C-alpha cells in the first residue's frame, strides 16, 4: 500500500486516492478473475467511479493551486479553466503556458480527455462492458466501454467479432 499524503496537498491527495482505488480494482480482478464477474461487478463499478472522480479532481486541485500560487485572486468557487486562463492572459502570454496541459484535456486525442469522458459517462451509465465474449463463448476479460464508438457498432477484429476498444 502507498503511504498517505497530507490532506492539505490536494493534488497529491487526489493521486493517492486514485491509486488506492486502482489497487482495489486490481485486487478485485485478481480474486474474481474478471471485473465483469457478477459477484464483484457492482464493487468494480464503484471503484472505477471513485478512481475517475479523483483523477478528474486532480485537474480542479491544480487549478486551485495555480490560483493560489500565482495570486490570481479568484474566489474558490469561481476557479475553473476559463477564469484561470482569463487571469493568466491578463498577465501576459508566457503565463498562459501554465495551463496548456490542462487545456489539452479537451482534445479527444489526449488520454486525459478519455478519463474525463469516462467520468462523465459513469455518472449515468455502467462502464464495464457486459457483452465481451471471446472465442469459446466465455467471458474472459472486462473492458471499459469505448465512448468514441456507438454502442451498437463497437469495434471489430479481423474476424468481424465485436470487441470493446479500451482493454485493460
Coordinates of C-alpha atoms in Angstrom, one line a residue:
X1 CA 0.0 0.0 0.0
X2 CA 1.1 3.5 -0.8
X3 CA 1.9 5.8 2.2
X4 CA -0.8 8.5 2.7
X5 CA -0.1 12.2 1.9
X6 CA -1.1 15.2 3.8
X7 CA -4.7 16.3 3.2
X8 CA -3.6 19.9 2.5
X9 CA -1.7 18.8 -0.6
X10 CA -4.9 18.2 -2.7
X11 CA -3.2 17.3 -5.9
X12 CA -1.1 14.5 -4.4
X13 CA -4.0 13.5 -2.2
X14 CA -6.2 13.0 -5.2
X15 CA -3.5 11.0 -6.9
X16 CA -3.0 8.9 -3.7
X17 CA -6.8 8.3 -3.5
X18 CA -6.9 7.3 -7.2
X19 CA -4.0 4.8 -6.6
X20 CA -5.9 3.3 -3.7
X21 CA -8.9 2.7 -5.9
X22 CA -6.7 1.3 -8.7
X23 CA -5.2 -1.1 -6.1
X24 CA -8.7 -2.2 -5.1
X25 CA -9.7 -2.8 -8.7
X26 CA -6.5 -4.9 -9.2
X27 CA -7.3 -6.9 -6.1
X28 CA -10.9 -7.5 -7.2
X29 CA -9.8 -8.7 -10.6
X30 CA -7.2 -11.0 -9.0
X31 CA -9.6 -12.6 -6.7
X32 CA -12.6 -12.8 -9.1
X33 CA -10.8 -13.4 -12.4
X34 CA -12.8 -10.6 -14.1
X35 CA -14.2 -7.3 -13.1
X36 CA -17.4 -8.3 -15.1
X37 CA -17.9 -11.3 -12.8
X38 CA -21.4 -10.9 -11.2
X39 CA -20.1 -11.1 -7.6
X40 CA -17.7 -8.2 -8.0
X41 CA -19.2 -6.1 -10.8
X42 CA -21.0 -3.7 -8.6
X43 CA -17.9 -3.1 -6.4
X44 CA -15.8 -2.8 -9.5
X45 CA -18.1 0.0 -10.9
X46 CA -17.9 1.8 -7.5
X47 CA -14.1 1.6 -7.5
X48 CA -14.0 2.8 -11.2
X49 CA -16.3 5.7 -10.4
X50 CA -14.1 6.7 -7.4
X51 CA -10.9 6.3 -9.4
X52 CA -12.2 8.6 -12.2
X53 CA -13.6 11.0 -9.7
X54 CA -10.2 11.5 -8.1
X55 CA -8.3 11.6 -11.4
X56 CA -10.6 14.4 -12.7
X57 CA -10.3 16.1 -9.3
X58 CA -6.5 16.4 -9.9
X59 CA -7.4 19.0 -12.6
X60 CA -9.5 21.0 -10.3
X61 CA -6.9 20.9 -7.5
X62 CA -4.2 22.0 -9.9
X63 CA -6.4 25.0 -11.0
X64 CA -6.9 25.9 -7.3
X65 CA -3.1 25.7 -6.8
X66 CA -2.4 27.9 -9.8
X67 CA -4.9 30.5 -8.4
X68 CA -3.2 30.5 -5.0
X69 CA 0.4 30.3 -6.1
X70 CA 0.1 33.0 -8.7
X71 CA -2.1 35.2 -6.5
X72 CA -4.8 35.4 -9.2
X73 CA -7.3 36.5 -6.6
X74 CA -10.2 34.3 -7.8
X75 CA -12.7 33.2 -5.2
X76 CA -12.5 29.4 -4.7
X77 CA -16.0 28.9 -6.1
X78 CA -15.0 30.8 -9.3
X79 CA -11.9 28.8 -10.1
X80 CA -12.2 27.0 -13.4
X81 CA -10.1 26.7 -16.5
X82 CA -11.7 29.6 -18.3
X83 CA -11.4 32.0 -15.3
X84 CA -7.7 31.0 -14.8
X85 CA -6.9 31.4 -18.5
X86 CA -8.6 34.9 -18.4
X87 CA -6.4 36.0 -15.5
X88 CA -3.3 34.5 -17.0
X89 CA -4.0 36.2 -20.3
X90 CA -4.1 39.5 -18.4
X91 CA -0.7 38.7 -17.0
X92 CA 0.8 38.0 -20.5
X93 CA 1.2 35.2 -22.9
X94 CA 4.1 33.4 -21.2
X95 CA 2.0 32.8 -18.1
X96 CA -0.7 31.2 -20.3
X97 CA 1.7 28.2 -20.9
X98 CA 1.0 27.1 -17.4
X99 CA -2.5 25.7 -18.2
X100 CA -1.6 24.3 -21.7
X101 CA -1.5 20.7 -20.4
X102 CA -4.9 21.2 -18.7
X103 CA -6.3 22.7 -21.9
X104 CA -5.1 19.6 -23.8
X105 CA -7.7 17.6 -21.8
X106 CA -10.3 19.0 -24.1
X107 CA -8.7 17.2 -27.1
X108 CA -10.1 13.7 -27.8
X109 CA -6.6 12.6 -28.9
X110 CA -5.4 13.2 -25.3
X111 CA -5.7 10.2 -23.0
X112 CA -6.8 12.6 -20.2
X113 CA -9.8 13.6 -22.3
X114 CA -10.9 10.0 -22.1
X115 CA -10.6 10.0 -18.3
X116 CA -12.9 13.0 -18.1
X117 CA -15.3 11.4 -20.6
X118 CA -15.4 8.1 -18.8
X119 CA -16.1 10.0 -15.5
X120 CA -19.0 11.8 -17.2
X121 CA -20.4 8.6 -18.6
X122 CA -20.0 6.8 -15.2
X123 CA -22.4 9.3 -13.7
X124 CA -25.3 8.0 -15.9
X125 CA -24.3 4.5 -17.2
X126 CA -22.3 1.5 -16.3
X127 CA -18.7 1.3 -17.6
X128 CA -17.8 -2.3 -17.6
X129 CA -18.7 -4.0 -20.9
X130 CA -21.1 -6.9 -20.3
X131 CA -21.1 -8.3 -23.8
X132 CA -17.5 -9.1 -24.4
X133 CA -17.4 -12.7 -25.4
X134 CA -14.3 -14.4 -26.7
X135 CA -13.9 -17.5 -28.9
X136 CA -15.2 -20.2 -26.6
X137 CA -18.2 -18.2 -25.5
X138 CA -16.9 -17.5 -22.0
X139 CA -16.3 -14.0 -20.6
X140 CA -12.6 -13.8 -20.1
X141 CA -11.9 -10.1 -19.7
X142 CA -13.8 -7.0 -18.9
X143 CA -13.4 -3.9 -20.9
X144 CA -14.4 -0.3 -20.4
X145 CA -16.9 0.8 -23.0
X146 CA -15.3 2.9 -25.6
X147 CA -17.0 6.3 -25.8
X148 CA -15.7 7.0 -29.2
X149 CA -17.8 4.4 -30.8
X150 CA -21.6 3.8 -31.0
X151 CA -22.5 1.0 -28.6
X152 CA -24.3 -1.0 -31.3
X153 CA -21.4 -0.5 -33.7
X154 CA -18.4 -1.2 -31.3
X155 CA -15.2 -2.2 -33.0
X156 CA -14.5 -5.4 -34.8
X157 CA -11.4 -7.6 -35.1
X158 CA -10.1 -9.2 -38.3
X159 CA -12.6 -12.0 -38.0
X160 CA -15.5 -9.5 -37.7
X161 CA -16.1 -10.2 -34.0
X162 CA -17.1 -7.3 -31.9
X163 CA -14.8 -6.1 -29.1
X164 CA -14.6 -3.0 -26.9
X165 CA -11.5 -0.9 -27.6
X166 CA -10.5 0.2 -24.1
X167 CA -9.0 -3.1 -22.9
X168 CA -7.0 -3.3 -19.7

